[in-house]
mmCIF file of C-alpha atoms and ligand atoms in Angstrom:
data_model
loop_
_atom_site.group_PDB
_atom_site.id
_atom_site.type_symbol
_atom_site.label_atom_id
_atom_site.label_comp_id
_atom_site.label_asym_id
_atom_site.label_seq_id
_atom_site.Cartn_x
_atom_site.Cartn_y
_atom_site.Cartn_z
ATOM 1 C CA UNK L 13 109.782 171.045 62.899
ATOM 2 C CA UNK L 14 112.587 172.970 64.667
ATOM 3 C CA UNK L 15 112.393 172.276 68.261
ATOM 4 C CA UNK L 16 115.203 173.430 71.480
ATOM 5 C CA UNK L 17 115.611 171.301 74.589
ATOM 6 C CA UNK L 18 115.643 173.131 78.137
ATOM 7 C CA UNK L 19 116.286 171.698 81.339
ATOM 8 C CA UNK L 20 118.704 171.586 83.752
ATOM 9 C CA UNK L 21 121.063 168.794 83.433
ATOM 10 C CA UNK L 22 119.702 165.286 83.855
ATOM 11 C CA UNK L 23 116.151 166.859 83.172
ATOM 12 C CA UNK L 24 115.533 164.389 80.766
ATOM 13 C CA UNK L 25 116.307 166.540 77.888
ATOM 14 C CA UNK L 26 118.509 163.681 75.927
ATOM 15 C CA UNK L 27 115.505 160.588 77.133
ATOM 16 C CA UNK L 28 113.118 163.094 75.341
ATOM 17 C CA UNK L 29 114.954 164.243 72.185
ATOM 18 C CA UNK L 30 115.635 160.733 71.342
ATOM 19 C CA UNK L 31 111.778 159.703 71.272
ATOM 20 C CA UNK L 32 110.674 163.490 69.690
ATOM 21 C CA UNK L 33 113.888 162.197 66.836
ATOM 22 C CA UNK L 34 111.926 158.971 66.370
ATOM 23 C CA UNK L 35 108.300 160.098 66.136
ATOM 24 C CA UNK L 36 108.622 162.584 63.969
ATOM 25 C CA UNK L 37 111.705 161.073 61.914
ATOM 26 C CA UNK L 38 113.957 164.624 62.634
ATOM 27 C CA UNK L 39 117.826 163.807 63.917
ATOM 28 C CA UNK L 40 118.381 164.433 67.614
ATOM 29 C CA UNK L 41 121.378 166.888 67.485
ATOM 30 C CA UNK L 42 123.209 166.589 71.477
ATOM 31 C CA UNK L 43 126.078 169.221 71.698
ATOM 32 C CA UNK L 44 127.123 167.272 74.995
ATOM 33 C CA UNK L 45 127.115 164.044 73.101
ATOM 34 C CA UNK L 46 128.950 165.369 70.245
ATOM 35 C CA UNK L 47 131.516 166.464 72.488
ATOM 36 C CA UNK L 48 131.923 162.778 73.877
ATOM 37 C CA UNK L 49 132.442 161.491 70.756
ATOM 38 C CA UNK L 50 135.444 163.606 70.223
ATOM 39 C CA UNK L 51 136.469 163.037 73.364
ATOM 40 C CA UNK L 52 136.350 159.233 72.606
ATOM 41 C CA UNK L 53 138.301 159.696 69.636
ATOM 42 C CA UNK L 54 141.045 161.647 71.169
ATOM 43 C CA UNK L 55 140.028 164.768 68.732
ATOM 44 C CA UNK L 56 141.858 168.101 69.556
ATOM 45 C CA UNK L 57 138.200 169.605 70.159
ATOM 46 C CA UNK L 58 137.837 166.587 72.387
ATOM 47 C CA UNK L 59 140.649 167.393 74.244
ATOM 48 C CA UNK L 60 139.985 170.888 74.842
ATOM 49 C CA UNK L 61 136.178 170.489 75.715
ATOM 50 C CA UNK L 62 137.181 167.652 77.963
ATOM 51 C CA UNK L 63 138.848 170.285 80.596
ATOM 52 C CA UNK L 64 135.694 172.070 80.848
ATOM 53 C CA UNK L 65 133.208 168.978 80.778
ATOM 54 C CA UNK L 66 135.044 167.306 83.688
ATOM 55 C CA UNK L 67 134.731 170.292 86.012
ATOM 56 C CA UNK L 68 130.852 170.881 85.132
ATOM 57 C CA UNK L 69 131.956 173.989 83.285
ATOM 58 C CA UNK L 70 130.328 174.789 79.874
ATOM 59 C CA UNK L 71 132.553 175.257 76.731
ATOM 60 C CA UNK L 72 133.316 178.356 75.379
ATOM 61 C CA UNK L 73 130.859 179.765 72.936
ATOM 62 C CA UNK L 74 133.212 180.107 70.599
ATOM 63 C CA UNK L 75 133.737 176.043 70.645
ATOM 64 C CA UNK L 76 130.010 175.754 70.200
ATOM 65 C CA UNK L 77 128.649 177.862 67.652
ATOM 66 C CA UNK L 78 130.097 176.721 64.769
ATOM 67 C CA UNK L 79 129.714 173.036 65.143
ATOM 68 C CA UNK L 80 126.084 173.530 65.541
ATOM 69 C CA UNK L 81 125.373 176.209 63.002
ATOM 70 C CA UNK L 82 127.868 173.476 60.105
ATOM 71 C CA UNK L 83 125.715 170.371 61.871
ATOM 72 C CA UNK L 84 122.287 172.072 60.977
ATOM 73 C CA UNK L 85 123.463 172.574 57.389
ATOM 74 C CA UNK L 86 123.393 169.484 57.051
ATOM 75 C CA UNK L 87 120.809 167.322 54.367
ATOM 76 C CA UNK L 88 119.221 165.551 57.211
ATOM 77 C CA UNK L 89 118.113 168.176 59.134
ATOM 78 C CA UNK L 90 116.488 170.117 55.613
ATOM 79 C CA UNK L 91 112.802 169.087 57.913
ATOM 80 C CA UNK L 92 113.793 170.214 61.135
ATOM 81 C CA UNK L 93 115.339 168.573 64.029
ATOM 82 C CA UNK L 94 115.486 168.559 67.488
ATOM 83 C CA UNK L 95 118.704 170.542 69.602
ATOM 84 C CA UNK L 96 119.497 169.142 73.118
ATOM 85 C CA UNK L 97 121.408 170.713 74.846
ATOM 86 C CA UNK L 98 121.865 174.047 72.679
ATOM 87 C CA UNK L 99 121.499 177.020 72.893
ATOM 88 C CA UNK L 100 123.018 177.280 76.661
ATOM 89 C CA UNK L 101 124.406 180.344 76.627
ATOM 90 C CA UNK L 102 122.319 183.885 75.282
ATOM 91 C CA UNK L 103 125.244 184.479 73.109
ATOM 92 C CA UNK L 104 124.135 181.002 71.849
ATOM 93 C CA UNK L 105 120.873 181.270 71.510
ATOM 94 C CA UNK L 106 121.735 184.795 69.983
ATOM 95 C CA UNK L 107 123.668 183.556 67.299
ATOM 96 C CA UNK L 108 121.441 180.700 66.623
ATOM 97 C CA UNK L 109 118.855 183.114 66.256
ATOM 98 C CA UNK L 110 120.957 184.951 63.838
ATOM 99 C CA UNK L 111 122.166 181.873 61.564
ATOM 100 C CA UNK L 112 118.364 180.967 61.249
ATOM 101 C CA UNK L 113 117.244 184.537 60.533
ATOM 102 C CA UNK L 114 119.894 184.640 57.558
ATOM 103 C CA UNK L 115 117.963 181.829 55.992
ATOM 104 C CA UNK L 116 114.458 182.621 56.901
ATOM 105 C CA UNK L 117 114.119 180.160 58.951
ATOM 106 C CA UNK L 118 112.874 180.021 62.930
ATOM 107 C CA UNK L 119 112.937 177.860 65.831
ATOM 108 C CA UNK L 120 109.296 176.291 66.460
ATOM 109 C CA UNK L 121 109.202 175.295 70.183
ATOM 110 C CA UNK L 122 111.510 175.383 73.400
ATOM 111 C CA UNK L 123 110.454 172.803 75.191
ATOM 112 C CA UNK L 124 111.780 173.333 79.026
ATOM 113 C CA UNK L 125 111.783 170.017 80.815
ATOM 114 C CA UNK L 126 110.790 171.349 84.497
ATOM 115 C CA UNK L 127 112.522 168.755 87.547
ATOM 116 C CA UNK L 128 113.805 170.518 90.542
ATOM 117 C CA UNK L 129 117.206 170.222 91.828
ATOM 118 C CA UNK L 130 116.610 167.472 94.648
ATOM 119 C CA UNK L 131 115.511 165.531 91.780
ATOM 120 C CA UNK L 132 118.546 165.632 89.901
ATOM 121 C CA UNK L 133 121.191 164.136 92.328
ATOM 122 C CA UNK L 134 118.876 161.380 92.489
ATOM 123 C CA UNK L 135 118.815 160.709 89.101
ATOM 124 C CA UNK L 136 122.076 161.251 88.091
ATOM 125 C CA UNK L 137 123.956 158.514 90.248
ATOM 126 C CA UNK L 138 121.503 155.709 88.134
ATOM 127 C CA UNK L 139 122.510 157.149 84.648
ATOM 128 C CA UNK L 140 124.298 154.783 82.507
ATOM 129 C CA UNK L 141 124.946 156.714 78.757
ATOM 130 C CA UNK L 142 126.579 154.729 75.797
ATOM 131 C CA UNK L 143 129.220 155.548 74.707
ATOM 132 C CA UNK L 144 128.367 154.774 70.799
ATOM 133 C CA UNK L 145 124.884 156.395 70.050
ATOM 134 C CA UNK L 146 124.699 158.457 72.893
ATOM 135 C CA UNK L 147 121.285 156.505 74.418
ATOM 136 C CA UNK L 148 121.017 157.307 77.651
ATOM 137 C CA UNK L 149 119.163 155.071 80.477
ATOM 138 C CA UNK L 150 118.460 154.885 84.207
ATOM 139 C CA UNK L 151 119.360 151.465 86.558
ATOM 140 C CA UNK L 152 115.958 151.713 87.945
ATOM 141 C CA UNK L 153 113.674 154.171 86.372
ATOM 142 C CA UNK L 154 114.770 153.086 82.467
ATOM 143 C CA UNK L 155 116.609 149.832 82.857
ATOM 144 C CA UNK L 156 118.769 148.196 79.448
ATOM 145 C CA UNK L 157 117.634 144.928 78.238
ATOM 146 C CA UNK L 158 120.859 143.447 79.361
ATOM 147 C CA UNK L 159 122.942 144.928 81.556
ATOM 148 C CA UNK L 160 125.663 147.222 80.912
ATOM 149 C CA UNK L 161 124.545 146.956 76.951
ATOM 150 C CA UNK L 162 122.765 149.951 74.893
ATOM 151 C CA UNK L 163 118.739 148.943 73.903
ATOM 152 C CA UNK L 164 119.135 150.669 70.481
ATOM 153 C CA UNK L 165 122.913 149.917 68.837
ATOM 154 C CA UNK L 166 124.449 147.107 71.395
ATOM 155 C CA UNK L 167 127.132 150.075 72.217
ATOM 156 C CA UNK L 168 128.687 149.797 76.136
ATOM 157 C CA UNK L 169 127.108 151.729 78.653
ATOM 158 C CA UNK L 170 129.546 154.082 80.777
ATOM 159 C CA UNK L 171 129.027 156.208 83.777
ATOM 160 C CA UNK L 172 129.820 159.664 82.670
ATOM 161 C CA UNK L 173 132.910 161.250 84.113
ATOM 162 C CA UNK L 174 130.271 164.339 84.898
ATOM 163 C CA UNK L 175 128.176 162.508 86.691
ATOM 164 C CA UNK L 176 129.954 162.164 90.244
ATOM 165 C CA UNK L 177 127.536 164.222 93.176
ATOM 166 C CA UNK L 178 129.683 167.420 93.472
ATOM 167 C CA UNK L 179 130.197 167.526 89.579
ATOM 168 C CA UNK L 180 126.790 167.753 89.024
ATOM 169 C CA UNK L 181 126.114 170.534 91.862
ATOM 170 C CA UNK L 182 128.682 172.439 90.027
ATOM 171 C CA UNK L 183 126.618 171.659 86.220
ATOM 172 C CA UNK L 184 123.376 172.803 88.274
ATOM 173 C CA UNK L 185 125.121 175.735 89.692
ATOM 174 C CA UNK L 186 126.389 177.028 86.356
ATOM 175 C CA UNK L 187 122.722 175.928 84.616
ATOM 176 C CA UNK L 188 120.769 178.626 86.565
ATOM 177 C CA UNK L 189 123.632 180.775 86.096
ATOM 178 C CA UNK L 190 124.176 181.022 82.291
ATOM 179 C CA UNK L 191 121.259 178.670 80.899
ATOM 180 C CA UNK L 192 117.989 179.479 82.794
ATOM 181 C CA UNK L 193 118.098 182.854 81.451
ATOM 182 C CA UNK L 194 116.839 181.429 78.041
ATOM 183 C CA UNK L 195 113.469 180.709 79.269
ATOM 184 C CA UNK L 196 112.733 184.565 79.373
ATOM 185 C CA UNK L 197 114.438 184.633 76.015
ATOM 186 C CA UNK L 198 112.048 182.306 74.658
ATOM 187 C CA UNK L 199 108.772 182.970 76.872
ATOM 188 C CA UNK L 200 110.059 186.691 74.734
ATOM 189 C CA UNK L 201 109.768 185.164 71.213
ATOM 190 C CA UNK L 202 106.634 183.474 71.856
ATOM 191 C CA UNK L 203 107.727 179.783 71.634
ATOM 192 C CA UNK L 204 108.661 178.452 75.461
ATOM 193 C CA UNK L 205 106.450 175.217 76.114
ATOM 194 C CA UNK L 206 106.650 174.098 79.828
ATOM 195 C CA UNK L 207 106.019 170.339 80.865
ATOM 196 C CA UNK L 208 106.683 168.661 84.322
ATOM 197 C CA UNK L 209 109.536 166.899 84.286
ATOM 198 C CA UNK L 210 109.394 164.817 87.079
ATOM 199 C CA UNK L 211 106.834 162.914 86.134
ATOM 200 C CA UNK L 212 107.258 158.956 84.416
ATOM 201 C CA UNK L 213 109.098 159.558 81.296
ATOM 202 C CA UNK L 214 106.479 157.892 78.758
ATOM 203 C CA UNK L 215 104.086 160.477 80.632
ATOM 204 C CA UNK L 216 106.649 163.460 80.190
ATOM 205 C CA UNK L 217 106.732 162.621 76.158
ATOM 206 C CA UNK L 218 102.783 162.448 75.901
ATOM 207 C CA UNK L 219 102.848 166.036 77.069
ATOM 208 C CA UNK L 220 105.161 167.054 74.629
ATOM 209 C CA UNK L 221 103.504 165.329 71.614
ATOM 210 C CA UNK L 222 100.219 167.070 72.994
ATOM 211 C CA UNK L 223 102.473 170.668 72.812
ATOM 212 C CA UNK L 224 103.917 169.433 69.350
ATOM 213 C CA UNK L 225 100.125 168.848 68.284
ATOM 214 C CA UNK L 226 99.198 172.532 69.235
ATOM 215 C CA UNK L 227 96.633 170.317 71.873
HETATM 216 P P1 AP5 S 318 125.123 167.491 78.169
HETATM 217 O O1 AP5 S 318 125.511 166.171 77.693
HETATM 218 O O2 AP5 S 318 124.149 168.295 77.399
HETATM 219 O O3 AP5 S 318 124.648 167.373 79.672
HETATM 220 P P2 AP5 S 318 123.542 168.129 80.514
HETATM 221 O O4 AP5 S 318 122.833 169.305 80.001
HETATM 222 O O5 AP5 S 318 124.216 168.318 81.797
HETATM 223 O O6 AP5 S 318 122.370 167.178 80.510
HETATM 224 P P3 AP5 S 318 122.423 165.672 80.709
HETATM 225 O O7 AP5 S 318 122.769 164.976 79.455
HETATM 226 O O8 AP5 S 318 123.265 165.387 81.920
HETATM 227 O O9 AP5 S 318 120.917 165.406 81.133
HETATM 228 P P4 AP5 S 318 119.619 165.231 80.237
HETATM 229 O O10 AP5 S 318 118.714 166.382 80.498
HETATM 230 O O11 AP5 S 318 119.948 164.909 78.828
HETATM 231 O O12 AP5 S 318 118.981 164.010 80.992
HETATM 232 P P5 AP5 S 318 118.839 162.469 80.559
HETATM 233 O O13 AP5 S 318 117.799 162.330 79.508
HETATM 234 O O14 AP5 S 318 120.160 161.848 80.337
HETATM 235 O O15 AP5 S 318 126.424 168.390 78.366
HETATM 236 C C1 AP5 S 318 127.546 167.893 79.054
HETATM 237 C C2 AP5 S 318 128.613 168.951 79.113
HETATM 238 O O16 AP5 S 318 129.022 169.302 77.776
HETATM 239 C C3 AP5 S 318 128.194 170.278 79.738
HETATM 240 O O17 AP5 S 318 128.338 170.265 81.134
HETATM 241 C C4 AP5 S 318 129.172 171.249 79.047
HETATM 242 O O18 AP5 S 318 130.435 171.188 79.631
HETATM 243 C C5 AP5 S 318 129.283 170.670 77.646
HETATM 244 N N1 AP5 S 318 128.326 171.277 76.704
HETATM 245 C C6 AP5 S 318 127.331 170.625 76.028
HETATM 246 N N2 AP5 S 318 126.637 171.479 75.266
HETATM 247 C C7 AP5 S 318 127.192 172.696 75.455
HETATM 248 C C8 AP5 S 318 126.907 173.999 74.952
HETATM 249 N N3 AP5 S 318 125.898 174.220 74.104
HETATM 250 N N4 AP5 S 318 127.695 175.025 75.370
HETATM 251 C C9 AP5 S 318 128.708 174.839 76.221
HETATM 252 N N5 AP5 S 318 129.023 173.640 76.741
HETATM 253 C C10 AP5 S 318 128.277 172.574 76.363
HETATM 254 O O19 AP5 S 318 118.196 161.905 81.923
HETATM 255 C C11 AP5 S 318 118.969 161.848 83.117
HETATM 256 C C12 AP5 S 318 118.711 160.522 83.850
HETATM 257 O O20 AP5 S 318 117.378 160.510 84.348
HETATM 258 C C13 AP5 S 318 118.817 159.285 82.943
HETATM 259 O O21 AP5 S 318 119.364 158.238 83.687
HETATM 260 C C14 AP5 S 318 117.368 158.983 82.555
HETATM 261 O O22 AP5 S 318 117.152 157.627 82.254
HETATM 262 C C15 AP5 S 318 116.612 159.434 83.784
HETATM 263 N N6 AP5 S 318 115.307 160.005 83.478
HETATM 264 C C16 AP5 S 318 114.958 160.787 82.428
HETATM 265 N N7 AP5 S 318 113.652 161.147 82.490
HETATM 266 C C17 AP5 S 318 113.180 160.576 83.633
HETATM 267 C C18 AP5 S 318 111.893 160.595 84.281
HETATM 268 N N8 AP5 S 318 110.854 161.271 83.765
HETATM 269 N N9 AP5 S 318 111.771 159.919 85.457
HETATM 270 C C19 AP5 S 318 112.826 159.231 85.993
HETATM 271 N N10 AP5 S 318 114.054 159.182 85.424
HETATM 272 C C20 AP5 S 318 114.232 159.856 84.274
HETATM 273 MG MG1 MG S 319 121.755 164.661 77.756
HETATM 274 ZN ZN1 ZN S 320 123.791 152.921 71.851
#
């Protein structure tokens, strides 16, 4: 099962992917948390996506595309897998498109995660992420175990750097800019799923199994 996440940042895109990865034992490819790992090691694409990351701009295409078409090559993802935060871009989802048809392969469902923009700021300011698996959680709405320390690996929990109020105006900004246009790209090949987003996130993921059941 190949499966896209859409949503507008802190949508819930990365909470979802991660339980979609689980149930239906397909790795949960993040382009955003890819990018934080380099930028954790001190890589030189670290470096360079870092200047666009910490002004709530999106990497250039050309920074993208590659690492995701190489990633998908990979033996893990021979069943399918589940991309959050990619495509972004058309030229992404173009050249996704592309990669795929040259193998015969497609993309089974877009799932956009639907939360308005008040809902967002909200949510964003509770976010802790770690910094090791990429996990993400919420101080009140999906609270660690201990605080400060990550559920799944033990991994520190961080406050990302693109989280701060006015960053993520900008992120939401430049998501209904360059990224909303893919829902018409999808609803176009047939495979956009919609499911309220602002609902309690166990609820939000029994929708989705219901659209990943054909229910
Ligand atoms: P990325 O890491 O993808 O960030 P994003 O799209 O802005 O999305 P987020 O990770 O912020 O949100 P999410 O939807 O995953 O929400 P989450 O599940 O954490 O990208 C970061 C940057 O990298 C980009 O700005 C760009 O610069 C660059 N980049 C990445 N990919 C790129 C690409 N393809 N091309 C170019 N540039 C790229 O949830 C948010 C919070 O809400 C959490 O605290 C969570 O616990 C909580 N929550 C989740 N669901 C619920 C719920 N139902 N109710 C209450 N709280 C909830
Ligand atoms: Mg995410
Ligand atoms: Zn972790």
């Amino acid at each position: 099962m190949k499966i896209i996440m859409l949503g507008a940042p802190g949508a819930g895109k990365g909470t979802q992917a991660k339980k979609i990865a689980e149930k239906y034992s397909i790795p949960h490819i993040s382009t955003g948390d890819i990018f934080r790992a380099n930028i954790k090691e001190n890589t030189e694409l670290g470096q360079k996506a870092k200047v666009y990351m910490d002004q709530g701009l999106l990497v250039p295409d050309e920074l993208v595309v590659d690492l995701v078409v190489d990633r998908l090559k990979k033996d893990d993802a021979k069943n399918g897998y589940v991309l959050d935060g990619f495509p972004r871009t058309i030229p992404q989802a173009e050249a996704l498109t592309n990669a795929l048809n040259a193998i015969g392969e497609k993309v089974d469902y877009a799932i956009d995660v639907d939360v308005p923009d008040e809902s967002i700021i909200r949510r964003m300011s509770g976010r802790r992420a770690c910094v090791s698996c990429g996990g993400t959680y919420h101080i009140r709405y999906n609270p660690t175990k201990v605080e400060g320390v990550c559920d799944a690996c033990g991994g520190e929990l961080i406050l990302r750097d693109d989280d701060k109020p006015e960053t993520v105006q900008q992120r939401l900004s430049v998501y209904h800019e360059q990224t909303q246009p893919l829902i018409d790209y999808y609803t176009k090949e047939g495979i956009l799923k919609e499911v309220d987003g602002t609902v309690d996130l166990d609820v939000v993921f029994q929708e989705i199994v219901k659209v990943l059941s054909g229910n």
